[in-house]
Tab-separated table of C-alpha atoms in Angstrom:
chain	number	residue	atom	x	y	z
A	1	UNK	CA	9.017	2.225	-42.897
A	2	UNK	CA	10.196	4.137	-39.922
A	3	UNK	CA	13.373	5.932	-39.735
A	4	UNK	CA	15.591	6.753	-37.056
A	5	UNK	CA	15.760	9.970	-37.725
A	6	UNK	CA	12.467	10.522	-37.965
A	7	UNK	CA	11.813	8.177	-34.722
A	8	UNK	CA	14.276	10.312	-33.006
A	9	UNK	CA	12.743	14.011	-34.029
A	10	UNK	CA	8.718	12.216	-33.688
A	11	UNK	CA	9.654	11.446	-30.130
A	12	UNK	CA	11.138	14.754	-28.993
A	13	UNK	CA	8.045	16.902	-30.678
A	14	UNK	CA	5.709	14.903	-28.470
A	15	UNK	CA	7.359	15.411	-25.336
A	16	UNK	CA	8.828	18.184	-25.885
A	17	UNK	CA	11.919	17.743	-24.513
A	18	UNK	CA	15.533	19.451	-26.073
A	19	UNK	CA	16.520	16.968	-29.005
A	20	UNK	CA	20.049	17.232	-27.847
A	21	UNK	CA	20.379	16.783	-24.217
A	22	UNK	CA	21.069	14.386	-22.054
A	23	UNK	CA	17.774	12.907	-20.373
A	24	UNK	CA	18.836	12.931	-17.160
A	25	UNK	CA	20.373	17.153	-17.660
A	26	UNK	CA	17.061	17.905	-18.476
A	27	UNK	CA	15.177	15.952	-15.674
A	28	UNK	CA	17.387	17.651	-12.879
A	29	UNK	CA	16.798	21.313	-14.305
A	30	UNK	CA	12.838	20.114	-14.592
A	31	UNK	CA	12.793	19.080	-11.367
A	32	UNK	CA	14.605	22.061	-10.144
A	33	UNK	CA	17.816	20.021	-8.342
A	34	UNK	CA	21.592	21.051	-8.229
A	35	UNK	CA	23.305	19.019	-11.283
A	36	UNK	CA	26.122	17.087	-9.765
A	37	UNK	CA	29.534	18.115	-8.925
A	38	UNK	CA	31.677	16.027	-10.479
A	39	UNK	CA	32.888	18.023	-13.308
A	40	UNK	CA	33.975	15.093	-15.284
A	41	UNK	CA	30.859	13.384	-14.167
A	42	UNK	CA	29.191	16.697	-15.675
A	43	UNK	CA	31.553	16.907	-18.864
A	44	UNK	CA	30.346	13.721	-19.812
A	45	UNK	CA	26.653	13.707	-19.221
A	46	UNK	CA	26.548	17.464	-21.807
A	47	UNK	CA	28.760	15.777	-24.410
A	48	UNK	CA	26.508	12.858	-24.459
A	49	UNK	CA	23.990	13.396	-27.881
A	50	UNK	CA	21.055	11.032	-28.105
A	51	UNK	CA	21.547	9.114	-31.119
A	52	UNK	CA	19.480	5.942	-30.386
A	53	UNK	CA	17.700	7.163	-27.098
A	54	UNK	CA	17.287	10.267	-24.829
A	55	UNK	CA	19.236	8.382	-22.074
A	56	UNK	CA	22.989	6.551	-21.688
A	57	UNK	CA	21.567	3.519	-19.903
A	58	UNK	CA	18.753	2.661	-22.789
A	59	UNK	CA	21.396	3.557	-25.627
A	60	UNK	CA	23.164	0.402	-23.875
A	61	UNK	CA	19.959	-1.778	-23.353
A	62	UNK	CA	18.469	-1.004	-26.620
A	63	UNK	CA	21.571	-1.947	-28.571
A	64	UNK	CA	22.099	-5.142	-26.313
A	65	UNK	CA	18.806	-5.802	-26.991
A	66	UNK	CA	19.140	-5.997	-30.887
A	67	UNK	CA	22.303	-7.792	-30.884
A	68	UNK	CA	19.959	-10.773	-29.811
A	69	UNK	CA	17.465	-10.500	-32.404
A	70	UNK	CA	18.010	-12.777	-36.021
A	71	UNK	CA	19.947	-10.074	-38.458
A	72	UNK	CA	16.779	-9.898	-40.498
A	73	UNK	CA	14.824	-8.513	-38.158
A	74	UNK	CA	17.212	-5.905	-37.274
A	75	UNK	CA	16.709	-3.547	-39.591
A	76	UNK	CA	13.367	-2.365	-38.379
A	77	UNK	CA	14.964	-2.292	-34.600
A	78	UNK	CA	17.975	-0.188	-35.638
A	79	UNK	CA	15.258	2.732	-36.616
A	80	UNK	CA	13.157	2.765	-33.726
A	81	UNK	CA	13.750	5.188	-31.135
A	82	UNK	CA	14.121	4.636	-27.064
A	83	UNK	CA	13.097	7.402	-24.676
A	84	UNK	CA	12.313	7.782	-21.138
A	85	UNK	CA	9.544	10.212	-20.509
A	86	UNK	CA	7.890	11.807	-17.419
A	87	UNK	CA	3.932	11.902	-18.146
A	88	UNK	CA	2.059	8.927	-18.581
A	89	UNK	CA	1.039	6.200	-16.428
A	90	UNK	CA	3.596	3.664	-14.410
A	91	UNK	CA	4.579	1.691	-17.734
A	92	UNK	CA	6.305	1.615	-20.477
A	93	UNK	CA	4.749	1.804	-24.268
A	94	UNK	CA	5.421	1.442	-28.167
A	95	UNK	CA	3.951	3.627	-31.034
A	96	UNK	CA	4.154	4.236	-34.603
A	97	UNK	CA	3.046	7.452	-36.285
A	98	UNK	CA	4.427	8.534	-39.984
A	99	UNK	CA	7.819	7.011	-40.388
A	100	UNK	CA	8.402	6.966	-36.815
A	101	UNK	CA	8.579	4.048	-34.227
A	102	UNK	CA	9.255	4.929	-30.128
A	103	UNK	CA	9.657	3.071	-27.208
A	104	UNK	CA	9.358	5.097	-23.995
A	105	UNK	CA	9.173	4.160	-20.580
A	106	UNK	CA	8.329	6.175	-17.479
A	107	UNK	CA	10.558	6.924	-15.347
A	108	UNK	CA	8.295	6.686	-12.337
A	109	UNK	CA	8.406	3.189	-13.216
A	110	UNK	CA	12.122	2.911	-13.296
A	111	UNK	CA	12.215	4.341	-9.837
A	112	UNK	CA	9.660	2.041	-8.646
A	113	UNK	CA	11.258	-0.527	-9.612
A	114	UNK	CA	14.281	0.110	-7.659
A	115	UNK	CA	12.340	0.019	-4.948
A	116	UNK	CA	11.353	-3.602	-5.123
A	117	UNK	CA	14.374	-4.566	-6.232
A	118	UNK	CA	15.320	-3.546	-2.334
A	119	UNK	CA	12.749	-5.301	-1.256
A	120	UNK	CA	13.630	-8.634	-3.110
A	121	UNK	CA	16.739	-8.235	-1.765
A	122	UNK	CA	15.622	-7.517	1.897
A	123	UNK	CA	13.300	-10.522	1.553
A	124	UNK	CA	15.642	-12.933	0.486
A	125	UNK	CA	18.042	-12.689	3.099
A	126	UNK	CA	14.955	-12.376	5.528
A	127	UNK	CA	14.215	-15.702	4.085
A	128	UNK	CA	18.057	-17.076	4.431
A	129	UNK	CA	18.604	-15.919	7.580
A	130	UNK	CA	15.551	-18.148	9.073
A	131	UNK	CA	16.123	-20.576	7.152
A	132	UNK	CA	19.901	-21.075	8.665
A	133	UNK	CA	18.752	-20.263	12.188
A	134	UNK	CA	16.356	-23.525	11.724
A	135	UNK	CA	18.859	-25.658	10.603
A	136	UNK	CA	21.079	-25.191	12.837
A	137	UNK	CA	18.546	-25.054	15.374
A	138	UNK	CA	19.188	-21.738	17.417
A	139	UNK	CA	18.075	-21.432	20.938
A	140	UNK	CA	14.853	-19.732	21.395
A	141	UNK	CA	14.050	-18.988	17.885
A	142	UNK	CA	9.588	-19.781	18.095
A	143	UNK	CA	9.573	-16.779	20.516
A	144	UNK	CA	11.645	-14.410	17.801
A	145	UNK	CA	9.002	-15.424	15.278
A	146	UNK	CA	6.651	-12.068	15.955
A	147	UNK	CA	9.441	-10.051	15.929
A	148	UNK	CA	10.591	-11.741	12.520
A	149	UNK	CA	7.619	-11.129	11.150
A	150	UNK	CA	7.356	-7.775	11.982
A	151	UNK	CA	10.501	-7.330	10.100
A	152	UNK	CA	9.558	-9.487	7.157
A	153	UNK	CA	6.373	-7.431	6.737
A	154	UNK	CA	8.149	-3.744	7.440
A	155	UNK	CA	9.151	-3.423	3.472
A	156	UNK	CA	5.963	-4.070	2.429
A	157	UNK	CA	4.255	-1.669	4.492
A	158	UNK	CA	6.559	0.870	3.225
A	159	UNK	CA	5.553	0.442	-0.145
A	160	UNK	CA	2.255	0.060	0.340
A	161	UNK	CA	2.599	3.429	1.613
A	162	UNK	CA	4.575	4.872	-1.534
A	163	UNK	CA	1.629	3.236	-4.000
A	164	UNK	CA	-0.464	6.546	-3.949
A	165	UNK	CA	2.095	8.726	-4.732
A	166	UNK	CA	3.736	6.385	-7.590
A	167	UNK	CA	0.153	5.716	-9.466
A	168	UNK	CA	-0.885	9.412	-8.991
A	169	UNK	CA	0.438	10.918	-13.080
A	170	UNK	CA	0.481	14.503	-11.231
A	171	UNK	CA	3.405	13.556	-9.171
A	172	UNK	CA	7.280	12.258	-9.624
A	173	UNK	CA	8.316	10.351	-6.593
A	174	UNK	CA	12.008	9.318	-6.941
A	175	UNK	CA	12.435	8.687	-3.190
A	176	UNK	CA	13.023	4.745	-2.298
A	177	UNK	CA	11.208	3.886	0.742
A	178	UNK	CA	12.994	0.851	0.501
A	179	UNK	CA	16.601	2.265	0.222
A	180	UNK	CA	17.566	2.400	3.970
A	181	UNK	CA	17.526	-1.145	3.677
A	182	UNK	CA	20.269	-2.143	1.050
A	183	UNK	CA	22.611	-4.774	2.058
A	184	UNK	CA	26.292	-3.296	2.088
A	185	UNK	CA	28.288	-4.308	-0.520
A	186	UNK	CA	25.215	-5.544	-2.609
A	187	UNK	CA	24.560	-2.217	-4.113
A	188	UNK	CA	26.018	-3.419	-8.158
A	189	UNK	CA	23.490	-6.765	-8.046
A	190	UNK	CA	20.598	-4.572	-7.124
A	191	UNK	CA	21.920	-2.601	-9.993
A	192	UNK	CA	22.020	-5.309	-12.055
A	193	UNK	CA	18.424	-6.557	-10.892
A	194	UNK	CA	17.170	-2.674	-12.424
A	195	UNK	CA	18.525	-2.832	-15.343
A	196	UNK	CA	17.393	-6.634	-16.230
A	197	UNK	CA	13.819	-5.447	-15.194
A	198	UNK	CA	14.208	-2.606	-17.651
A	199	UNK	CA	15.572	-4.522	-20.369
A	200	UNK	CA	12.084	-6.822	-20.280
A	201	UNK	CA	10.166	-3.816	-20.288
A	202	UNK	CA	12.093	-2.343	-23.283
A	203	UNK	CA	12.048	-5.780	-24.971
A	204	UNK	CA	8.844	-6.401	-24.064
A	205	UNK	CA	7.790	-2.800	-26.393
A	206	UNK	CA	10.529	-4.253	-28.884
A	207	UNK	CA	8.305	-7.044	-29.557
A	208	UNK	CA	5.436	-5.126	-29.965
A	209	UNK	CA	6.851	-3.189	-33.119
A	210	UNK	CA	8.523	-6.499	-34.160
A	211	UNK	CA	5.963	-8.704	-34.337
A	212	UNK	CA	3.169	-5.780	-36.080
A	213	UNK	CA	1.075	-4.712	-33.132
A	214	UNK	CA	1.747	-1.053	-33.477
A	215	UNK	CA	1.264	-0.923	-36.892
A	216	UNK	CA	0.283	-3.521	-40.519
A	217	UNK	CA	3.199	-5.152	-41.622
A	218	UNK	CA	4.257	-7.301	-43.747
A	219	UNK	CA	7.244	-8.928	-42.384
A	220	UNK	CA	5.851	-9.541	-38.899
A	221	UNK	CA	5.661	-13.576	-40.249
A	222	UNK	CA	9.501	-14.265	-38.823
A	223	UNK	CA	8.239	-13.034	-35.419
A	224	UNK	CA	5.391	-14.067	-35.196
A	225	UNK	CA	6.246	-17.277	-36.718
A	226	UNK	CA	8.985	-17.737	-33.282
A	227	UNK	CA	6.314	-16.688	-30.995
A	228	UNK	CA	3.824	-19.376	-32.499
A	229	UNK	CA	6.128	-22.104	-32.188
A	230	UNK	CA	6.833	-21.788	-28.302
A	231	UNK	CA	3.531	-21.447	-27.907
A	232	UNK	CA	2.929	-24.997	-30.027
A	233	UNK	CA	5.421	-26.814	-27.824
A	234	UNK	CA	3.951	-25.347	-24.542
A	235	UNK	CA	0.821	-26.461	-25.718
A	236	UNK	CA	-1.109	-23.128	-25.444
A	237	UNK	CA	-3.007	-22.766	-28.914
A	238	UNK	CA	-6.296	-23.303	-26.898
A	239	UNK	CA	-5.670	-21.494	-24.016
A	240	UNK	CA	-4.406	-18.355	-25.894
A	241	UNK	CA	-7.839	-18.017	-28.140
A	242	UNK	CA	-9.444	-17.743	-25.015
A	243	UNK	CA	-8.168	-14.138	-24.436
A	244	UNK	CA	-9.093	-11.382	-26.352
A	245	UNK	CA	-6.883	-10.005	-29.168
A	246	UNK	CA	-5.322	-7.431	-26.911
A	247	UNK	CA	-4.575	-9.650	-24.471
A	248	UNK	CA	-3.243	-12.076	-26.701
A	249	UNK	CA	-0.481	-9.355	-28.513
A	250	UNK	CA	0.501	-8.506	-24.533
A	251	UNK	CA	1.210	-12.672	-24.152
A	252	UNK	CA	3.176	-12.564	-27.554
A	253	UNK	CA	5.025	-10.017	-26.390
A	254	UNK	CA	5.796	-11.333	-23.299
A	255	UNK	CA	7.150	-14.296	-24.981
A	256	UNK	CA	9.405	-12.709	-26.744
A	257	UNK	CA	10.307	-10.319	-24.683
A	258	UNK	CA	11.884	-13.277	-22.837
A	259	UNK	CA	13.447	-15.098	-25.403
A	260	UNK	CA	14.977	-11.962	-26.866
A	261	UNK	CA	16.532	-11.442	-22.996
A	262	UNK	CA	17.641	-14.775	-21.961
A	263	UNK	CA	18.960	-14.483	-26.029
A	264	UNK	CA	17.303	-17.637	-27.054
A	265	UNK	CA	16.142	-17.151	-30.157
A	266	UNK	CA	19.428	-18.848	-32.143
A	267	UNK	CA	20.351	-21.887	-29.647
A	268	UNK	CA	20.022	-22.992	-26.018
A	269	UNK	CA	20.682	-19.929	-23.867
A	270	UNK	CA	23.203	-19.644	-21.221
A	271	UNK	CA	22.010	-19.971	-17.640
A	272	UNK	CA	23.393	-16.304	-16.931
A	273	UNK	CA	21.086	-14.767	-19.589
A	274	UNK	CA	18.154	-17.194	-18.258
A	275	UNK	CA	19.028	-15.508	-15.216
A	276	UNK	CA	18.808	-11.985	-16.261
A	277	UNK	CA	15.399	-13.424	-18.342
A	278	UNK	CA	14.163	-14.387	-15.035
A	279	UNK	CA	14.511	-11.973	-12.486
A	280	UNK	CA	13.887	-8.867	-14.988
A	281	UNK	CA	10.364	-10.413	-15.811
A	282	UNK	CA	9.691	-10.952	-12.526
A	283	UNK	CA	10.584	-7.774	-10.831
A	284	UNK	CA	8.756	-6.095	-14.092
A	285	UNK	CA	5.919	-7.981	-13.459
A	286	UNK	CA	5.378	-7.670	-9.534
A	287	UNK	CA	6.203	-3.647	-9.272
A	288	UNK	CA	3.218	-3.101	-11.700
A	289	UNK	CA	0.665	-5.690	-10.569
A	290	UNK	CA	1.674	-4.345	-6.526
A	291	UNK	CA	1.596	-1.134	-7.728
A	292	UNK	CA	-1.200	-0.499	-10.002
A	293	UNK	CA	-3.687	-3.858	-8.019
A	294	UNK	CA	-3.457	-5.714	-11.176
A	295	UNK	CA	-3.135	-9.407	-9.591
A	296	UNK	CA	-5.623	-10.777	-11.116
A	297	UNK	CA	-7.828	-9.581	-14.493
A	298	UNK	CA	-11.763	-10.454	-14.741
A	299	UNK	CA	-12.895	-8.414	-17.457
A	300	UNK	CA	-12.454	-10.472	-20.531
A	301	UNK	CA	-12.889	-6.795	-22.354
A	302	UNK	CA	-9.444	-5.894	-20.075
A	303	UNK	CA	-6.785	-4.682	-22.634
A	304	UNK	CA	-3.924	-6.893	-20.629
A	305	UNK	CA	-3.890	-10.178	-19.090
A	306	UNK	CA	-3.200	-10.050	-15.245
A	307	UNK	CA	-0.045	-10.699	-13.604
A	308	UNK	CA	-0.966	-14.589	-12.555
A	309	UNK	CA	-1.572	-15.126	-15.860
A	310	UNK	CA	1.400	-13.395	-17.152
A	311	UNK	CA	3.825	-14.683	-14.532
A	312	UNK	CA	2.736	-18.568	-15.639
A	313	UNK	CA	4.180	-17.624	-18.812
A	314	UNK	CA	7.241	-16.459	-17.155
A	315	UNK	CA	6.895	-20.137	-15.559
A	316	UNK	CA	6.246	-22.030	-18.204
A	317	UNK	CA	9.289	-20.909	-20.212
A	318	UNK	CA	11.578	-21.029	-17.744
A	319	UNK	CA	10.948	-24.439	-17.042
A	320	UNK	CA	10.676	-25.272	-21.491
A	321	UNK	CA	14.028	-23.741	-21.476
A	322	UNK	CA	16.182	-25.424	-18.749
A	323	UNK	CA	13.970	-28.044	-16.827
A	324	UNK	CA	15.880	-31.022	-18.780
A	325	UNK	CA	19.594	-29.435	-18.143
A	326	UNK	CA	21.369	-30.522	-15.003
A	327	UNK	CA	22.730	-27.631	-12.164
A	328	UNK	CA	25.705	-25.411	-12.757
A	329	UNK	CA	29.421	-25.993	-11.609
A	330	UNK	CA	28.034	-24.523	-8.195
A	331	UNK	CA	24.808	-26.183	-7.930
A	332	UNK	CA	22.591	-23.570	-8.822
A	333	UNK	CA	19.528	-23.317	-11.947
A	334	UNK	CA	17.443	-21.365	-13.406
A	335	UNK	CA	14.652	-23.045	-11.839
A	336	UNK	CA	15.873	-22.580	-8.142
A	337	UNK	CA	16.031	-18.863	-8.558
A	338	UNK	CA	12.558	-18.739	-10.104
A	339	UNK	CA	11.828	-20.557	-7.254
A	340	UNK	CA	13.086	-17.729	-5.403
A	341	UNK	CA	11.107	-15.041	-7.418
A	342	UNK	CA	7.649	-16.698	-7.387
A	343	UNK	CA	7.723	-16.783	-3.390
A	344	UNK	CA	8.345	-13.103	-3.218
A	345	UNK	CA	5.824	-12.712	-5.674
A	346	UNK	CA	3.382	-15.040	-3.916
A	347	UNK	CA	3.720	-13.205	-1.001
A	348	UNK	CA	3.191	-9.349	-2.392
A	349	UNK	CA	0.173	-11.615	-3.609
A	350	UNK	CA	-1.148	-12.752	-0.615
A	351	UNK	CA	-0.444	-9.088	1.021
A	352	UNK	CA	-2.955	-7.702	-1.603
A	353	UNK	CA	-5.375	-10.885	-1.333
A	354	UNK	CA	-5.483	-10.341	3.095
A	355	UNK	CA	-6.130	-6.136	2.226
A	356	UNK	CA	-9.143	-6.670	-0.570
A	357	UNK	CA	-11.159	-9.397	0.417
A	358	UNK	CA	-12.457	-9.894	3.751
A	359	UNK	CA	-12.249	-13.091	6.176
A	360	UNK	CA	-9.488	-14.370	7.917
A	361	UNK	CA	-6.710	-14.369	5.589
A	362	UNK	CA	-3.363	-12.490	6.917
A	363	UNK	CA	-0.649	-11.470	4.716
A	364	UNK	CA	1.781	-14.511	5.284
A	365	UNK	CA	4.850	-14.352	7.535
A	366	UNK	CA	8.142	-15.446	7.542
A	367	UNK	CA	7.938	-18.848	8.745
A	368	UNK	CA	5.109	-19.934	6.126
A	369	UNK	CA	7.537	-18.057	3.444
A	370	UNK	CA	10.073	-19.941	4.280
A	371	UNK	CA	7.941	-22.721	3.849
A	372	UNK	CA	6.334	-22.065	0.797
A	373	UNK	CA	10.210	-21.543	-0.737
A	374	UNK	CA	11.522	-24.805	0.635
A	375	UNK	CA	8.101	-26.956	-1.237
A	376	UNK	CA	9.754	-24.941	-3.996
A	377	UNK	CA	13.149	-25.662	-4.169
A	378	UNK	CA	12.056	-29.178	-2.705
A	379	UNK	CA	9.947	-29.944	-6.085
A	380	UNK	CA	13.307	-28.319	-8.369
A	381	UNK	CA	15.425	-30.798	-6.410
A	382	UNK	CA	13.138	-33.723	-7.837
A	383	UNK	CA	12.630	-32.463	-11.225
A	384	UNK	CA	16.050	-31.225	-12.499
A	385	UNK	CA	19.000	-32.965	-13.285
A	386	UNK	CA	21.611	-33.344	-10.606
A	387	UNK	CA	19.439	-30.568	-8.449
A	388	UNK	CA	20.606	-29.548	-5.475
A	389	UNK	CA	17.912	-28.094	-2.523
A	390	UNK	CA	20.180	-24.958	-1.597
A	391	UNK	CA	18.792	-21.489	-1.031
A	392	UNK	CA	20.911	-19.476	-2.852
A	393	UNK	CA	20.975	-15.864	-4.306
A	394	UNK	CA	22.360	-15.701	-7.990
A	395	UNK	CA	23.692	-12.871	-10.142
A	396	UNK	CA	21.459	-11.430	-12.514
């Protein structure tokens, strides 16, 4: 059985990094930039000592992360290690060798996925914006539509643009091409957005170790035995044995992944953790398909399951989880917000679907967005208790 110790001293022999220093020290004096300034800011990050992970942040997510697990299944996550690396491809992965069980996670991908976290944002209130204007009917608003679009497509081309540079291993991009366009005063939920995203990556690789794909053991049953029955009620036996085994243990994952975020392995879960569940799979699951063209998987020999089939999963709980439990105090559900989500992700979608296959599909505008969202929310407001068809942004 893996130790932390051992975790701790397999992960910094592979990547060679000092076992004692901050992750984010030893980044800036790899990448050759000026440390900050802030002396106390400084102080802190050198007295820091990984313990549980290389970095602060995942210290916090990892330990959040076990806190929602059953007790008895904590004693293999307390010895697993949590590192963020800078080789590798955009991902995240988990590994076993000798006593030893990591999690690491790029941090290409961490800064990538800042970036579409701007661009959720940016969409949204794209999205809102219209969508007021219509209702209350503003003067000339058909002949703004070009110009709209032209806006609703400009984050998109942007990082289309930044794709080379974040799927090519030789560099480290950590410019946001999407930055420029942060809403004032939004900065904390965009924040919050990153670090959900990162938590279903991390739990995502949790689940791997926890449920035996990195490595025989014995008491995966528990795990397993929770991933099996939410895939009973959804009905899925079938459809699962269609996949191939590796393909399958990425879907388990997934799974629990979002049960062990939205915390519902022990009880119904809160709407704020469904929340967090929610938008951190999604943003997770867009940045890599967008980045890395993974939309859709043909090769039945393909060692992951694409992101439509992923994302249904993402779906499919969502809607187990809350579908039968009526709107918060202020109207708003689970459900609406995915709502939300799977439009943005519909239309990085279609963006890909207009660039690889030819004919006379164009990557969608605003209007038929705004469209597409409204069907959405229309179909929530007919399906969940005391709905109500709002547009509206929630916390993560």
């Amino acid at each position: 059985m893996a130790t932390l110790k051992n975790s701790r001293g397999k992960f910094f022999h592979e990547h060679k990094m000092p076992p004692d220093l901050n992750f984010w020290i030893f980044f800036f004096r790899y990448a050759g930039r000026p440390l900050p300034v802030d002396e106390k800011v400084m102080a802190r990050a050198l007295e820091w000592k990984p313990e549980r992970s290389n970095c602060p942040q995942l210290t916090i997510t990892i330990e959040h992360l076990i806190r929602s697990v059953p007790d008895e299944w904590r004693a293999l996550a307390n010895n697993l290690f949590v590192g963020r690396v800078l080789k590798g491809d955009l991902n995240a992965m988990a590994w076993t060798e000798r006593q030893a069980g990591v999690i690491e996670m790029n941090i290409q991908y961490t800064f990538t996925l800042s970036a579409y976290a701007a661009a959720y944002d940016e969409f949204f209130h794209n999205l809102k914006s219209f969508v007021g204007d219509v209702a209350a009917k503003r003067p000339g608003l058909e002949s703004m539509v070009h110009e709209l679009d032209k806006r609703f497509a400009e984050p998109w081309e942007q990082l289309d643009t930044a794709r080379s540079g974040w799927v090519d291993r030789r560099l480290l991009v950590v410019a946001n091409p999407v930055a420029a366009r942060w809403a004032k005063g939004r900065e904390s939920l965009h924040e919050d957005m990153v670090d959900a995203a990162e938590s279903f990556v991390i739990a995502h690789e949790l689940a791997h170790h926890l449920l035996g794909h990195t490595v025989s053991r014995r008491d995966k049953r528990k795990a397993k035995d929770a991933v099996d029955e939410v895939i009973e009620r959804l009905g899925l036996f079938y459809a699962m044995s269609q996949f191939n085994q590796s393909q399958r243990e990425e879907l388990q994952a997934d799974i629990l992944a979002y049960l062990i975020v939205a915390q519902a392995l022990e009880g119904a879960p809160q709407f704020s953790d469904l929340y967090r569940a929610v938008a951190g799979s999604t943003l997770a699951l867009v940045t890599h398909a967008h980045v890395t063209e993974s939309w859709v998987e043909l090769d039945s020999a393909a060692t992951h399951p694409g992101f439509t089939t992923r994302f249904n999963m993402v779906h499919k709980l969502t809607e187990m989880l809350c579908s039968d439990r009526p709107t918060g105090d202020q109207g708003d559900h689970p459900m609406a917000f995915l709502s939300q989500l799977s439009t943005f992700a519909a239309v990085a979608l279609n963006r890909w679907a207009s660039q690889t296959f030819s004919g006379p599909q164009k990557p969608v505008g605003v209007l038929h967005a705004a469209d597409h969202l409204l069907r959405l929310m229309n179909e929530v407001h007919g399906r969940i208790p005391q709905a109500r068809a709002s547009i509206r942004q929630v916390d993560v």
